[in-house]
mmCIF file of C-alpha atoms in Angstrom:
data_model
loop_
_atom_site.group_PDB
_atom_site.id
_atom_site.type_symbol
_atom_site.label_atom_id
_atom_site.label_comp_id
_atom_site.label_asym_id
_atom_site.label_seq_id
_atom_site.Cartn_x
_atom_site.Cartn_y
_atom_site.Cartn_z
ATOM 1 C CA MET A 30 9.250 88.247 220.541
ATOM 2 C CA PHE A 31 11.598 86.834 222.749
ATOM 3 C CA ASP A 32 14.404 88.521 224.588
ATOM 4 C CA ILE A 33 16.776 85.770 223.548
ATOM 5 C CA ALA A 34 16.036 82.918 220.549
ATOM 6 C CA ALA A 35 19.604 79.856 221.110
ATOM 7 C CA ILE A 36 19.191 77.801 218.178
ATOM 8 C CA ILE A 37 20.895 74.342 218.002
ATOM 9 C CA ILE A 38 21.780 71.846 216.114
ATOM 10 C CA ASN A 39 22.250 68.468 216.435
ATOM 11 C CA TYR A 40 22.804 66.238 213.630
ATOM 12 C CA ASN A 41 23.187 62.857 215.532
ATOM 13 C CA SER A 42 24.024 63.702 218.399
ATOM 14 C CA SER A 43 20.735 63.975 220.293
ATOM 15 C CA LYS A 44 22.540 62.440 223.964
ATOM 16 C CA LEU A 45 24.671 66.218 223.671
ATOM 17 C CA THR A 46 21.054 67.739 222.362
ATOM 18 C CA GLN A 47 19.504 66.952 225.446
ATOM 19 C CA GLU A 48 22.291 67.609 228.080
ATOM 20 C CA CYS A 49 23.185 70.886 226.017
ATOM 21 C CA VAL A 50 20.032 71.643 225.986
ATOM 22 C CA GLU A 51 19.291 71.475 229.672
ATOM 23 C CA SER A 52 21.776 72.848 230.832
ATOM 24 C CA ILE A 53 20.064 76.012 229.250
ATOM 25 C CA ILE A 54 17.448 75.772 230.644
ATOM 26 C CA GLU A 55 19.073 75.208 234.128
ATOM 27 C CA LYS A 56 21.901 78.468 233.834
ATOM 28 C CA THR A 57 19.026 81.056 232.702
ATOM 29 C CA PRO A 58 16.818 82.630 235.003
ATOM 30 C CA SER A 59 13.206 82.264 234.741
ATOM 31 C CA LEU A 60 12.968 86.018 234.394
ATOM 32 C CA LEU A 61 14.943 85.913 230.586
ATOM 33 C CA ASN A 62 12.313 85.313 228.000
ATOM 34 C CA PHE A 63 13.658 83.798 225.928
ATOM 35 C CA GLN A 64 13.196 80.213 223.222
ATOM 36 C CA ILE A 65 14.699 77.853 222.139
ATOM 37 C CA ILE A 66 14.643 76.129 218.602
ATOM 38 C CA VAL A 67 16.277 72.616 217.884
ATOM 39 C CA VAL A 68 17.565 72.167 214.431
ATOM 40 C CA ASP A 69 17.480 68.165 213.598
ATOM 41 C CA ASN A 70 20.106 68.164 210.335
ATOM 42 C CA ALA A 71 18.150 65.297 209.119
ATOM 43 C CA SER A 72 19.381 62.285 211.506
ATOM 44 C CA GLU A 73 18.895 59.083 210.877
ATOM 45 C CA GLN A 74 15.926 57.685 212.707
ATOM 46 C CA GLU A 75 16.531 56.679 215.791
ATOM 47 C CA ASP A 76 18.345 59.875 217.019
ATOM 48 C CA TYR A 77 15.683 61.824 215.884
ATOM 49 C CA LEU A 78 13.536 59.661 217.664
ATOM 50 C CA SER A 79 14.968 60.560 221.039
ATOM 51 C CA LEU A 80 15.590 63.564 220.441
ATOM 52 C CA LYS A 81 11.817 64.046 219.253
ATOM 53 C CA GLN A 82 10.282 62.210 222.426
ATOM 54 C CA PHE A 83 12.543 64.796 224.673
ATOM 55 C CA CYS A 84 11.640 67.459 223.046
ATOM 56 C CA GLU A 85 7.670 66.862 223.444
ATOM 57 C CA ASN A 86 8.490 65.963 226.940
ATOM 58 C CA HIS A 87 9.522 68.641 228.552
ATOM 59 C CA ASN A 88 8.177 70.669 230.409
ATOM 60 C CA PHE A 89 9.620 74.065 229.185
ATOM 61 C CA LYS A 90 7.135 75.334 226.418
ATOM 62 C CA ASN A 91 8.904 77.376 224.209
ATOM 63 C CA LEU A 92 10.885 73.958 223.104
ATOM 64 C CA GLN A 93 10.782 73.932 219.804
ATOM 65 C CA LEU A 94 11.844 70.897 217.179
ATOM 66 C CA VAL A 95 12.282 71.369 213.782
ATOM 67 C CA ARG A 96 13.274 68.574 211.478
ATOM 68 C CA SER A 97 15.059 68.639 208.176
ATOM 69 C CA LYS A 98 15.014 66.192 205.582
ATOM 70 C CA ILE A 99 18.526 66.778 204.126
ATOM 71 C CA ASN A 100 22.239 67.962 206.241
ATOM 72 C CA THR A 101 22.067 71.198 205.302
ATOM 73 C CA GLY A 102 25.609 71.038 207.479
ATOM 74 C CA PHE A 103 26.027 74.334 210.164
ATOM 75 C CA GLY A 104 25.607 77.583 208.556
ATOM 76 C CA ALA A 105 22.162 76.121 206.496
ATOM 77 C CA GLY A 106 21.256 74.593 209.365
ATOM 78 C CA ASN A 107 21.057 77.565 211.733
ATOM 79 C CA MET A 108 19.448 79.950 209.352
ATOM 80 C CA ALA A 109 16.654 76.774 209.329
ATOM 81 C CA GLY A 110 16.260 77.626 212.827
ATOM 82 C CA PHE A 111 16.810 81.788 212.194
ATOM 83 C CA HIS A 112 12.974 81.401 210.616
ATOM 84 C CA PHE A 113 11.209 79.995 213.818
ATOM 85 C CA ALA A 114 13.295 82.316 215.945
ATOM 86 C CA ASN A 115 11.061 85.942 217.353
ATOM 87 C CA ALA A 116 13.689 87.657 219.621
ATOM 88 C CA LYS A 117 16.101 90.375 220.083
ATOM 89 C CA TYR A 118 19.454 88.698 220.012
ATOM 90 C CA VAL A 119 19.490 85.069 219.151
ATOM 91 C CA ALA A 120 22.428 82.524 220.347
ATOM 92 C CA PHE A 121 23.775 79.278 217.940
ATOM 93 C CA VAL A 122 24.192 77.735 220.253
ATOM 94 C CA ASN A 123 26.776 74.210 219.569
ATOM 95 C CA ASN A 124 24.563 71.193 221.058
ATOM 96 C CA ASP A 125 28.623 69.946 222.500
ATOM 97 C CA THR A 126 28.171 72.559 225.011
ATOM 98 C CA LEU A 127 27.213 73.257 228.499
ATOM 99 C CA PHE A 128 26.716 76.400 230.366
ATOM 100 C CA LEU A 129 28.772 76.777 233.364
ATOM 101 C CA ASN A 130 26.659 80.095 234.628
ATOM 102 C CA ASP A 131 23.936 81.866 233.760
ATOM 103 C CA CYS A 132 25.696 83.101 229.913
ATOM 104 C CA PHE A 133 22.475 84.642 228.120
ATOM 105 C CA SER A 134 22.407 87.322 231.374
ATOM 106 C CA ILE A 135 26.059 88.363 231.108
ATOM 107 C CA LEU A 136 25.711 87.802 227.601
ATOM 108 C CA LYS A 137 22.380 90.324 227.238
ATOM 109 C CA ALA A 138 23.642 92.887 229.665
ATOM 110 C CA ALA A 139 27.026 93.635 227.707
ATOM 111 C CA ILE A 140 26.270 93.461 224.124
ATOM 112 C CA GLU A 141 23.554 96.032 225.041
ATOM 113 C CA LYS A 142 26.367 98.625 226.496
ATOM 114 C CA ASP A 143 27.419 99.252 223.300
ATOM 115 C CA ASN A 144 24.929 99.618 219.018
ATOM 116 C CA SER A 145 28.580 98.764 217.784
ATOM 117 C CA ILE A 146 29.154 95.437 218.910
ATOM 118 C CA ALA A 147 27.314 92.668 216.620
ATOM 119 C CA VAL A 148 28.705 89.939 218.360
ATOM 120 C CA VAL A 149 29.579 88.402 222.142
ATOM 121 C CA GLY A 150 30.501 85.100 223.139
ATOM 122 C CA GLY A 151 31.885 83.630 225.987
ATOM 123 C CA GLN A 152 34.788 82.428 227.408
ATOM 124 C CA SER A 153 34.727 78.161 227.063
ATOM 125 C CA PHE A 154 36.888 75.557 229.188
ATOM 126 C CA THR A 155 37.610 71.561 228.041
ATOM 127 C CA GLU A 156 34.914 69.039 230.581
ATOM 128 C CA THR A 157 37.884 68.974 233.076
ATOM 129 C CA GLY A 158 38.149 72.773 233.970
ATOM 130 C CA LYS A 159 41.541 72.957 231.304
ATOM 131 C CA LEU A 160 41.343 77.416 229.423
ATOM 132 C CA MET A 161 40.374 77.167 225.779
ATOM 133 C CA VAL A 162 40.691 79.315 223.185
ATOM 134 C CA ALA A 163 37.511 81.376 223.119
ATOM 135 C CA PHE A 164 38.342 83.891 219.618
ATOM 136 C CA ASP A 165 40.239 83.511 216.562
ATOM 137 C CA HIS A 166 41.911 86.037 214.438
ATOM 138 C CA PHE A 167 40.297 86.063 210.494
ATOM 139 C CA ALA A 168 41.730 84.168 208.295
ATOM 140 C CA SER A 169 43.844 85.421 205.836
ATOM 141 C CA ILE A 170 46.914 84.749 203.952
ATOM 142 C CA ALA A 171 49.353 85.717 206.750
ATOM 143 C CA LYS A 172 47.252 83.951 209.479
ATOM 144 C CA GLU A 173 47.963 80.451 207.487
ATOM 145 C CA LEU A 174 52.326 81.704 205.797
ATOM 146 C CA PHE A 175 52.908 82.679 209.258
ATOM 147 C CA GLY A 176 50.828 81.864 211.733
ATOM 148 C CA ARG A 177 49.064 82.942 214.790
ATOM 149 C CA ASP A 178 51.426 82.921 217.018
ATOM 150 C CA PHE A 179 53.576 86.026 214.572
ATOM 151 C CA LEU A 180 50.733 87.627 214.003
ATOM 152 C CA GLU A 181 50.515 88.200 217.813
ATOM 153 C CA LYS A 182 53.791 89.084 218.283
ATOM 154 C CA LEU A 183 53.632 91.624 215.916
ATOM 155 C CA ASN A 184 50.317 94.064 216.266
ATOM 156 C CA PRO A 185 49.054 92.746 220.281
ATOM 157 C CA LYS A 186 46.861 94.937 219.231
ATOM 158 C CA LYS A 187 45.289 93.891 216.718
ATOM 159 C CA TYR A 188 46.234 90.277 217.214
ATOM 160 C CA PRO A 189 45.699 89.813 220.812
ATOM 161 C CA LYS A 190 47.420 86.059 222.163
ATOM 162 C CA ARG A 191 44.585 83.496 221.798
ATOM 163 C CA LYS A 192 45.401 81.337 224.500
ATOM 164 C CA LEU A 193 45.552 84.319 227.683
ATOM 165 C CA GLU A 194 42.667 83.770 230.013
ATOM 166 C CA TYR A 195 41.327 87.759 230.351
ATOM 167 C CA THR A 196 38.659 88.313 232.684
ATOM 168 C CA ASN A 197 37.512 92.184 231.354
ATOM 169 C CA PRO A 198 35.837 92.467 227.945
ATOM 170 C CA LEU A 199 38.037 92.143 224.521
ATOM 171 C CA LYS A 200 37.248 93.227 221.549
ATOM 172 C CA VAL A 201 38.472 90.426 218.879
ATOM 173 C CA ASN A 202 37.995 89.450 215.380
ATOM 174 C CA TYR A 203 35.366 87.083 216.414
ATOM 175 C CA VAL A 204 34.304 84.616 219.076
ATOM 176 C CA GLN A 205 34.479 80.637 218.384
ATOM 177 C CA GLY A 206 31.117 79.681 216.412
ATOM 178 C CA SER A 207 30.600 76.878 218.883
ATOM 179 C CA PHE A 208 28.419 79.072 221.028
ATOM 180 C CA MET A 209 27.650 83.425 220.089
ATOM 181 C CA LEU A 210 25.116 85.793 220.703
ATOM 182 C CA ILE A 211 23.813 87.910 217.867
ATOM 183 C CA ARG A 212 22.151 91.353 217.582
ATOM 184 C CA THR A 213 19.647 90.259 215.482
ATOM 185 C CA THR A 214 19.104 93.579 213.254
ATOM 186 C CA ASP A 215 23.273 92.885 212.306
ATOM 187 C CA PHE A 216 22.616 89.600 211.445
ATOM 188 C CA ASN A 217 19.633 90.839 209.546
ATOM 189 C CA GLN A 218 21.493 93.354 208.337
ATOM 190 C CA VAL A 219 24.890 91.251 206.300
ATOM 191 C CA GLY A 220 22.575 88.232 205.382
ATOM 192 C CA GLY A 221 22.889 85.775 207.905
ATOM 193 C CA PHE A 222 24.992 83.024 207.235
ATOM 194 C CA ASP A 223 26.491 82.162 203.747
ATOM 195 C CA THR A 224 25.395 79.134 203.281
ATOM 196 C CA ASN A 225 27.542 78.390 200.209
ATOM 197 C CA ILE A 226 30.319 77.066 203.857
ATOM 198 C CA PHE A 227 28.971 73.209 204.307
ATOM 199 C CA LEU A 228 31.341 73.035 207.276
ATOM 200 C CA TYR A 229 34.316 75.575 208.898
ATOM 201 C CA TYR A 230 34.694 78.687 208.321
ATOM 202 C CA GLU A 231 31.066 80.188 208.950
ATOM 203 C CA GLU A 232 31.158 82.358 212.229
ATOM 204 C CA THR A 233 34.970 84.106 210.763
ATOM 205 C CA ASP A 234 32.970 85.102 207.499
ATOM 206 C CA LEU A 235 29.891 86.290 209.063
ATOM 207 C CA CYS A 236 32.000 88.684 211.428
ATOM 208 C CA LYS A 237 34.444 89.960 208.716
ATOM 209 C CA ARG A 238 31.250 90.762 206.592
ATOM 210 C CA LEU A 239 30.139 92.233 210.301
ATOM 211 C CA GLU A 240 33.385 94.525 210.384
ATOM 212 C CA LYS A 241 33.284 95.702 206.904
ATOM 213 C CA ILE A 242 30.257 97.613 207.954
ATOM 214 C CA GLY A 243 31.159 98.888 211.062
ATOM 215 C CA LYS A 244 30.166 96.375 214.023
ATOM 216 C CA SER A 245 32.574 94.334 216.470
ATOM 217 C CA SER A 246 33.048 91.337 217.984
ATOM 218 C CA TYR A 247 33.742 91.081 221.991
ATOM 219 C CA LEU A 248 34.875 88.048 224.460
ATOM 220 C CA ILE A 249 33.155 88.740 227.408
ATOM 221 C CA PRO A 250 35.186 85.964 229.783
ATOM 222 C CA ASP A 251 32.668 86.330 233.096
ATOM 223 C CA ALA A 252 30.461 84.167 230.901
ATOM 224 C CA LYS A 253 31.574 80.557 230.770
ATOM 225 C CA TYR A 254 30.848 77.040 228.975
ATOM 226 C CA VAL A 255 32.287 74.457 228.194
ATOM 227 C CA HIS A 256 33.220 73.109 224.902
ATOM 228 C CA TYR A 257 33.759 69.427 223.893
ATOM 229 C CA HIS A 258 35.574 70.405 220.208
ATOM 230 C CA GLY A 259 34.980 68.230 217.846
ATOM 231 C CA ALA A 260 32.138 65.392 219.926
ATOM 232 C CA SER A 261 29.451 66.504 217.166
ATOM 233 C CA THR A 262 32.608 66.019 214.376
ATOM 234 C CA PRO A 263 33.494 63.202 213.529
ATOM 235 C CA GLN A 264 37.460 63.230 212.302
ATOM 236 C CA ASN A 265 38.928 61.736 208.963
ATOM 237 C CA VAL A 266 40.499 63.165 205.475
ATOM 238 C CA LEU A 267 37.279 64.071 204.125
ATOM 239 C CA ILE A 268 36.942 66.135 207.449
ATOM 240 C CA LYS A 269 39.563 68.340 206.558
ATOM 241 C CA THR A 270 38.683 68.742 202.855
ATOM 242 C CA GLU A 271 36.347 70.253 203.572
ATOM 243 C CA LEU A 272 38.312 73.231 206.069
ATOM 244 C CA LYS A 273 40.309 73.994 202.752
ATOM 245 C CA ILE A 274 37.316 74.145 200.296
ATOM 246 C CA SER A 275 35.250 76.257 203.251
ATOM 247 C CA LEU A 276 39.204 78.567 203.836
ATOM 248 C CA LEU A 277 39.628 78.772 200.642
ATOM 249 C CA TYR A 278 36.349 79.923 199.458
ATOM 250 C CA ILE A 279 36.318 82.768 201.778
ATOM 251 C CA ILE A 280 39.777 84.193 201.197
ATOM 252 C CA ARG A 281 38.525 84.277 197.811
ATOM 253 C CA LYS A 282 35.373 85.759 198.471
ATOM 254 C CA HIS A 283 37.300 88.095 200.668
ATOM 255 C CA TYR A 284 40.490 88.813 199.659
ATOM 256 C CA GLY A 285 39.959 88.198 195.030
ATOM 257 C CA PHE A 286 41.620 86.006 192.928
ATOM 258 C CA PHE A 287 45.156 86.825 193.299
ATOM 259 C CA SER A 288 45.007 85.393 197.457
ATOM 260 C CA TYR A 289 42.581 82.192 196.671
ATOM 261 C CA TYR A 290 44.947 81.247 193.602
ATOM 262 C CA PHE A 291 48.550 82.407 195.407
ATOM 263 C CA LEU A 292 46.889 79.653 199.183
ATOM 264 C CA LEU A 293 45.960 77.604 196.939
ATOM 265 C CA ASN A 294 49.493 76.857 195.240
ATOM 266 C CA TYR A 295 50.476 76.825 198.938
ATOM 267 C CA LEU A 296 48.391 73.809 200.390
ATOM 268 C CA ARG A 297 48.607 71.927 196.470
ATOM 269 C CA ILE A 298 52.827 71.912 196.733
ATOM 270 C CA ASN A 299 52.455 71.214 201.177
ATOM 271 C CA TYR A 300 50.697 68.541 200.451
ATOM 272 C CA ILE A 301 52.638 67.385 197.429
ATOM 273 C CA PHE A 302 54.933 66.634 199.815
ATOM 274 C CA SER A 303 52.311 65.247 202.882
ATOM 275 C CA THR A 304 50.823 62.694 200.096
ATOM 276 C CA ILE A 305 53.857 60.924 199.740
ATOM 277 C CA PHE A 306 55.137 60.150 204.004
ATOM 278 C CA LYS A 307 50.764 60.146 204.503
ATOM 279 C CA PRO A 308 48.669 58.783 201.055
ATOM 280 C CA LYS A 309 45.453 59.368 203.237
ATOM 281 C CA TYR A 310 46.053 63.006 202.111
ATOM 282 C CA TRP A 311 45.941 62.118 198.446
ATOM 283 C CA TYR A 312 42.285 62.954 198.134
ATOM 284 C CA LEU A 313 42.781 65.486 199.637
ATOM 285 C CA LEU A 314 45.232 66.819 197.033
ATOM 286 C CA LYS A 315 43.428 65.346 194.264
ATOM 287 C CA VAL A 316 40.410 67.821 196.251
ATOM 288 C CA LEU A 317 42.880 70.875 196.334
ATOM 289 C CA LEU A 318 43.859 70.287 192.140
ATOM 290 C CA ALA A 319 40.990 70.630 191.207
ATOM 291 C CA GLY A 320 40.827 74.156 192.440
ATOM 292 C CA ALA A 321 39.177 73.120 195.969
ATOM 293 C CA PRO A 322 35.659 74.254 194.474
ATOM 294 C CA LEU A 323 31.978 74.512 196.426
ATOM 295 C CA SER A 324 31.391 71.386 194.343
ATOM 296 C CA LYS A 325 32.812 68.788 195.928
ATOM 297 C CA SER A 326 31.924 69.474 198.521
ATOM 298 C CA LEU A 327 30.471 67.330 201.202
ATOM 299 C CA LYS A 328 26.933 69.965 201.403
ATOM 300 C CA VAL A 329 26.357 68.242 196.691
ATOM 301 C CA ARG A 330 26.618 64.180 198.427
ATOM 302 C CA GLN A 331 23.810 64.697 201.617
ATOM 303 C CA LYS A 332 20.833 63.317 199.742
ATOM 304 C CA ILE A 333 17.137 63.473 201.079
ATOM 305 C CA LYS A 334 14.810 61.652 203.713
ATOM 306 C CA GLU A 335 12.069 60.492 205.004
#
């Protein structure tokens, strides 16, 4: 059994994936027994073949490439890679990240100090060295209505300020899904990622379920990495729509129908007015008027590739 299994998803961004793999291998000492599983989420043939050649020619023996014939999204893609993991801890690493130091050893040492800790994550930075937000507060009606700043002023202990730089480990609602390390037994106990979600809020949902069984999440600022935020995901109205579908799904899942229905109508009203000035949001509004069902997710639009 390995100490850590790192799972990386590639989708038409093999150059980023290769750089991510190289940074992990470079910064992780050989004394740490780890494996890297790369899941290609039905990329175009040219991108996949480039990644395949890289993996086949690399001298790191514990590097494995898994090819999916359909783009299953973030959660399901990681679950596909998890089938090949054999480790005490599993690290989900976005392919648009680069390790700045020995993140694995630092996070492993932190999580092993307390069995009640299920998830740990490092501090992220932009490519220019600017501090990035590395954790967040659970999705909720209050967060959507009043915003994060209000919650942080109202209850700073429960909602620590996201934009500060911390020097000591900090208990948080959840760490960013760009890089999180999880105890495998805890991950198994809650059933892993919810594969109904195609994109966004997967880590929120996971950490919320872990919290319900008494497991916590911590920011470990000594582990540092670069995150090219959004580099592997195009930003358009379809992606924004996906964001709202996932948000409403987890609100209903964790807070019930009335919370879902309240937020749905709140968003409907907002986007009725937004569409007047930004017609590009018309599609998003139509999905909200339909109730933002999972049947409108990008997940159902994916096609199987040869």
